[in-house]
């Protein structure tokens, strides 16, 4: 894998500042060349709203994979594409509907890009609207225009950027109900969206625990060599095992908690995270337990309870967003 441009000393110092928040509190994004015409765009440190993107180009056309949570960050992404020598993206694929991956759609649509996604992604993008504003109202998002996919698919879709084949497929409800995996078979590179977190706690309240486990099996079957997760550093397929171990951990906690008549918050508070304590955003555990409980009981997810309990697990403080 080619070397990448990393963070500046000032950005690293800001990220360590006590009480720091906002864009200056985290390292700067960087581009990782993966193969000729294929790049990942990483936004450290991969926490809440600091997602990854990517782009594929043949020098004449550019396909962008996901956008960013603010207009400023979407413009930085656009600048990074231009700095690589690639044309302005004419196609944008959303791996799912969450605002950190879709809020920047409008920036690229204004340049003429067609937005592509699973039918469920389009539906949810429209349904939830300015979702991030409701959770983190203090973030400077800019003038975000909710821009859903105008080209949708249900099972799979194959695109060609020059000689590069880009396969999109829906793994079923997993991280969300409208996930898309972006697979480059010749280069053996997979962009997973938030089916995979590298160094961060997986997050499934908007999807399915069982579906997330099934999605991992589909990802393994690809026999990829390079994995671009939705959050965290570019990695290899070994990350699939880490995510599965965590999901099995959630599965076991949920089964025992329901049998004992304990709430997701009670179970999460008493859980021994062991090695999973090293994963960022450990407060997501209680949200994942809410999903597992809801699936087992056949009831809708109580989203206000998820957000309230995650804040409780975060020491009673709002969830940290540095977008």
Coordinates of C-alpha atoms in Angstrom, one line a residue:
X1 CA 0.0 0.0 0.0
X2 CA 1.4 3.4 -0.9
X3 CA 2.3 5.9 1.8
X4 CA -0.1 8.6 2.7
X5 CA -0.1 12.2 3.9
X6 CA -0.6 12.3 7.6
X7 CA -1.5 14.9 10.1
X8 CA 0.2 18.1 10.9
X9 CA 1.8 18.7 14.4
X10 CA -0.6 21.4 15.1
X11 CA -3.6 19.2 14.4
X12 CA -2.1 16.5 16.6
X13 CA -1.6 18.9 19.4
X14 CA -5.1 20.2 19.1
X15 CA -6.5 16.7 19.4
X16 CA -4.8 16.3 22.7
X17 CA -6.0 19.6 24.2
X18 CA -8.3 19.0 27.2
X19 CA -11.9 19.9 26.5
X20 CA -11.1 20.6 22.8
X21 CA -14.0 20.0 20.3
X22 CA -14.8 20.8 16.7
X23 CA -12.7 20.4 13.6
X24 CA -9.5 21.7 15.3
X25 CA -9.6 19.0 17.9
X26 CA -8.9 16.1 15.5
X27 CA -6.1 15.4 12.9
X28 CA -6.6 16.5 9.4
X29 CA -8.0 14.1 6.7
X30 CA -5.6 12.3 4.4
X31 CA -5.8 10.4 1.2
X32 CA -4.5 6.8 0.9
X33 CA -3.6 5.6 -2.7
X34 CA -4.7 1.9 -2.9
X35 CA -4.3 1.0 -6.5
X36 CA -4.0 3.0 -9.8
X37 CA -7.0 5.3 -9.8
X38 CA -8.3 4.0 -6.5
X39 CA -8.0 6.1 -3.3
X40 CA -9.4 6.0 0.3
X41 CA -10.1 9.3 2.1
X42 CA -9.7 8.9 5.8
X43 CA -11.0 11.3 8.5
X44 CA -9.2 10.6 11.8
X45 CA -9.8 9.6 14.4
X46 CA -12.9 7.8 13.0
X47 CA -15.1 8.7 15.9
X48 CA -18.7 10.1 15.7
X49 CA -19.2 11.8 12.3
X50 CA -15.6 11.3 11.3
X51 CA -16.2 8.9 8.4
X52 CA -14.2 7.6 5.5
X53 CA -14.8 8.1 1.8
X54 CA -13.1 7.0 -1.3
X55 CA -12.9 7.6 -5.0
X56 CA -12.2 5.7 -8.3
X57 CA -11.1 7.4 -11.4
X58 CA -9.8 6.6 -14.9
X59 CA -8.7 10.2 -15.6
X60 CA -11.9 11.0 -17.5
X61 CA -14.6 10.2 -14.9
X62 CA -14.6 9.9 -11.1
X63 CA -16.8 7.8 -8.8
X64 CA -17.0 9.0 -5.2
X65 CA -17.9 6.7 -2.4
X66 CA -19.7 8.6 0.4
X67 CA -19.4 12.2 1.3
X68 CA -19.0 14.0 4.7
X69 CA -21.0 15.4 7.6
X70 CA -20.5 19.1 7.0
X71 CA -20.2 21.4 4.0
X72 CA -16.7 22.3 5.0
X73 CA -15.6 18.7 5.2
X74 CA -17.3 17.9 1.9
X75 CA -15.4 20.7 0.3
X76 CA -12.2 19.4 1.7
X77 CA -13.0 16.0 0.2
X78 CA -13.7 17.7 -3.1
X79 CA -10.3 19.5 -2.9
X80 CA -8.6 16.2 -2.1
X81 CA -10.1 14.6 -5.2
X82 CA -8.9 17.5 -7.3
X83 CA -5.4 17.4 -5.8
X84 CA -5.1 13.8 -6.9
X85 CA -5.6 15.0 -10.5
X86 CA -9.0 13.3 -10.8
X87 CA -11.9 15.1 -12.4
X88 CA -14.8 16.3 -10.4
X89 CA -17.0 13.3 -9.4
X90 CA -19.8 12.6 -11.8
X91 CA -21.1 9.7 -9.6
X92 CA -21.5 9.4 -5.9
X93 CA -22.3 6.1 -4.1
X94 CA -23.8 6.3 -0.6
X95 CA -23.0 3.2 1.5
X96 CA -26.0 4.1 3.8
X97 CA -28.2 7.0 4.8
X98 CA -26.4 8.3 7.9
X99 CA -25.6 12.0 7.7
X100 CA -21.9 11.7 8.1
X101 CA -21.9 9.8 4.8
X102 CA -24.6 11.7 3.0
X103 CA -24.8 15.3 4.3
X104 CA -22.2 16.4 1.7
X105 CA -24.2 14.9 -1.2
X106 CA -25.5 18.4 -2.1
X107 CA -22.0 19.8 -2.6
X108 CA -21.3 17.2 -5.3
X109 CA -24.8 17.2 -6.8
X110 CA -24.4 20.9 -7.3
X111 CA -21.4 20.0 -9.5
X112 CA -23.6 17.7 -11.5
X113 CA -23.0 14.4 -9.8
X114 CA -25.6 11.6 -9.8
X115 CA -26.2 10.2 -6.3
X116 CA -26.5 6.4 -6.2
X117 CA -27.7 4.2 -3.4
X118 CA -29.8 1.3 -2.3
X119 CA -33.6 2.0 -2.4
X120 CA -33.6 1.8 1.4
X121 CA -30.9 4.4 1.6
X122 CA -32.9 6.8 -0.5
X123 CA -36.0 6.1 1.6
X124 CA -34.2 6.7 4.9
X125 CA -32.3 9.7 3.7
X126 CA -35.6 11.4 3.0
X127 CA -37.3 10.1 6.1
X128 CA -34.7 11.3 8.7
X129 CA -33.8 14.6 7.0
X130 CA -31.4 16.7 9.0
X131 CA -30.7 13.8 11.5
X132 CA -27.3 15.0 12.7
X133 CA -28.7 18.4 13.6
X134 CA -31.1 16.8 16.1
X135 CA -28.3 14.9 17.9
X136 CA -25.5 17.6 17.7
X137 CA -27.3 20.9 17.2
X138 CA -24.1 22.9 18.0
X139 CA -22.1 21.6 15.1
X140 CA -21.4 24.0 12.3
X141 CA -22.8 21.9 9.4
X142 CA -23.1 24.7 6.9
X143 CA -26.0 25.0 4.5
X144 CA -26.8 21.3 4.2
X145 CA -29.3 20.3 1.5
X146 CA -30.7 16.8 2.0
X147 CA -29.9 15.1 -1.3
X148 CA -31.0 11.5 -1.6
X149 CA -30.0 9.0 -4.3
X150 CA -31.7 9.6 -7.6
X151 CA -30.4 6.3 -9.0
X152 CA -31.3 3.3 -6.8
X153 CA -31.0 -0.5 -6.9
X154 CA -32.4 -3.3 -4.8
X155 CA -29.9 -6.3 -5.0
X156 CA -26.8 -5.3 -7.0
X157 CA -25.5 -2.9 -9.6
X158 CA -22.3 -2.9 -11.6
X159 CA -20.6 0.3 -12.7
X160 CA -17.5 0.7 -14.9
X161 CA -15.1 3.6 -14.5
X162 CA -12.9 3.0 -17.5
X163 CA -11.5 -0.5 -17.2
X164 CA -12.3 -0.7 -13.4
X165 CA -15.3 -2.7 -12.5
X166 CA -17.1 -1.4 -9.4
X167 CA -19.7 -3.8 -8.0
X168 CA -22.4 -2.6 -5.6
X169 CA -24.4 -5.0 -3.6
X170 CA -26.9 -4.9 -0.7
X171 CA -26.0 -7.4 2.1
X172 CA -29.5 -7.1 3.6
X173 CA -30.3 -5.1 6.7
X174 CA -27.1 -4.9 8.8
X175 CA -25.7 -1.5 9.9
X176 CA -28.9 0.0 8.4
X177 CA -31.7 -1.2 6.2
X178 CA -30.1 0.2 3.1
X179 CA -26.4 -0.7 3.2
X180 CA -24.2 -0.9 0.1
X181 CA -20.9 -2.7 -0.2
X182 CA -18.6 -1.3 -2.9
X183 CA -16.4 -4.1 -4.3
X184 CA -13.6 -3.8 -6.8
X185 CA -12.9 -7.4 -7.8
X186 CA -9.8 -6.9 -9.9
X187 CA -8.1 -4.8 -7.3
X188 CA -9.5 -6.9 -4.4
X189 CA -10.5 -3.7 -2.5
X190 CA -13.7 -3.4 -0.6
X191 CA -15.3 -0.3 0.8
X192 CA -17.6 -1.6 3.5
X193 CA -19.3 1.6 4.8
X194 CA -20.3 1.2 8.5
X195 CA -20.6 -2.6 8.3
X196 CA -17.0 -2.3 9.6
X197 CA -15.4 0.0 12.2
X198 CA -11.7 -0.3 12.6
X199 CA -10.7 0.8 16.1
X200 CA -14.2 2.0 16.9
X201 CA -17.2 0.2 18.5
X202 CA -19.6 -1.3 15.9
X203 CA -23.0 0.4 15.8
X204 CA -26.2 -1.5 14.8
X205 CA -29.3 0.2 16.3
X206 CA -30.6 1.2 12.9
X207 CA -30.1 -2.2 11.3
X208 CA -29.9 -5.8 12.6
X209 CA -27.6 -7.9 14.8
X210 CA -28.2 -11.1 12.9
X211 CA -28.0 -9.2 9.6
X212 CA -24.7 -7.7 10.6
X213 CA -23.3 -11.2 11.3
X214 CA -24.6 -12.4 7.9
X215 CA -23.0 -9.4 6.2
X216 CA -19.6 -10.3 7.7
X217 CA -19.9 -13.7 6.0
X218 CA -20.6 -12.1 2.7
X219 CA -17.6 -9.8 3.2
X220 CA -15.4 -12.8 3.9
X221 CA -16.5 -14.5 0.8
X222 CA -15.1 -11.7 -1.3
X223 CA -11.6 -12.7 -0.4
X224 CA -10.6 -9.0 -0.3
X225 CA -7.0 -7.9 0.3
X226 CA -7.7 -4.3 1.3
X227 CA -10.6 -3.2 3.5
X228 CA -11.7 0.4 3.7
X229 CA -14.0 0.6 6.8
X230 CA -16.6 3.2 7.3
X231 CA -14.5 4.6 10.2
X232 CA -10.9 4.1 11.1
X233 CA -7.7 3.4 9.3
X234 CA -7.6 1.3 6.1
X235 CA -6.9 -2.3 7.0
X236 CA -7.1 -5.9 6.0
X237 CA -9.8 -8.7 6.4
X238 CA -8.6 -9.5 9.9
X239 CA -10.8 -6.7 11.1
X240 CA -13.9 -8.9 10.2
X241 CA -12.9 -11.2 13.1
X242 CA -12.7 -8.3 15.6
X243 CA -16.2 -7.1 14.6
X244 CA -17.7 -10.6 14.8
X245 CA -16.2 -11.1 18.2
X246 CA -17.8 -7.9 19.4
X247 CA -21.2 -8.7 17.9
X248 CA -21.1 -12.1 19.5
X249 CA -20.3 -10.4 22.8
X250 CA -23.4 -8.2 22.3
X251 CA -25.5 -11.2 21.4
X252 CA -24.5 -13.1 24.6
X253 CA -25.0 -10.1 26.8
X254 CA -28.5 -9.5 25.3
X255 CA -29.6 -13.1 25.8
X256 CA -28.4 -13.2 29.4
X257 CA -29.9 -9.7 30.2
X258 CA -33.3 -10.5 28.8
X259 CA -33.4 -13.8 30.6
X260 CA -32.6 -12.0 33.9
X261 CA -35.2 -9.3 33.2
X262 CA -32.5 -6.5 33.1
X263 CA -32.7 -3.4 30.9
X264 CA -30.1 -2.7 28.2
X265 CA -28.7 0.1 30.4
X266 CA -28.4 -2.2 33.4
X267 CA -26.6 -4.8 31.3
X268 CA -24.3 -2.3 29.7
X269 CA -23.3 -0.7 33.0
X270 CA -22.3 -4.1 34.5
X271 CA -20.6 -5.5 31.4
X272 CA -16.9 -6.3 31.5
X273 CA -15.7 -5.0 28.1
X274 CA -12.4 -6.8 28.4
X275 CA -10.4 -6.1 25.2
X276 CA -13.3 -4.2 23.7
X277 CA -12.7 -1.4 26.1
X278 CA -9.9 -0.3 23.7
X279 CA -12.5 0.5 21.1
X280 CA -13.6 4.1 20.8
X281 CA -17.2 5.1 21.6
X282 CA -17.8 2.3 24.1
X283 CA -21.1 3.9 25.0
X284 CA -22.5 2.4 21.8
X285 CA -22.8 -0.9 23.6
X286 CA -26.1 0.1 25.2
X287 CA -27.4 1.2 21.7
X288 CA -26.4 -2.2 20.3
X289 CA -28.2 -3.9 23.2
X290 CA -31.3 -2.0 22.5
X291 CA -31.2 -3.3 18.9
X292 CA -30.7 -6.9 20.1
X293 CA -33.6 -6.6 22.6
X294 CA -35.9 -5.0 20.0
X295 CA -35.1 -7.7 17.4
X296 CA -35.6 -10.5 19.9
X297 CA -38.9 -9.1 21.2
X298 CA -40.2 -8.1 17.7
X299 CA -40.8 -4.4 18.7
X300 CA -39.7 -1.1 17.1
X301 CA -36.4 0.4 18.4
X302 CA -36.9 3.1 21.0
X303 CA -34.5 5.7 19.5
X304 CA -34.9 8.3 22.3
X305 CA -34.0 5.7 24.8
X306 CA -31.0 4.7 22.8
X307 CA -29.7 8.3 22.7
X308 CA -30.5 8.9 26.4
X309 CA -28.8 5.7 27.5
X310 CA -25.7 6.3 25.4
X311 CA -25.3 9.8 26.9
X312 CA -25.7 8.1 30.4
X313 CA -23.0 5.6 29.5
X314 CA -20.9 8.6 28.4
X315 CA -20.8 9.9 31.9
X316 CA -24.0 11.9 31.5
X317 CA -22.4 14.0 28.8
X318 CA -23.5 14.6 25.2
X319 CA -21.8 12.3 22.7
X320 CA -18.6 13.8 21.3
X321 CA -18.8 15.0 17.7
X322 CA -15.8 16.7 16.2
X323 CA -17.2 17.2 12.7

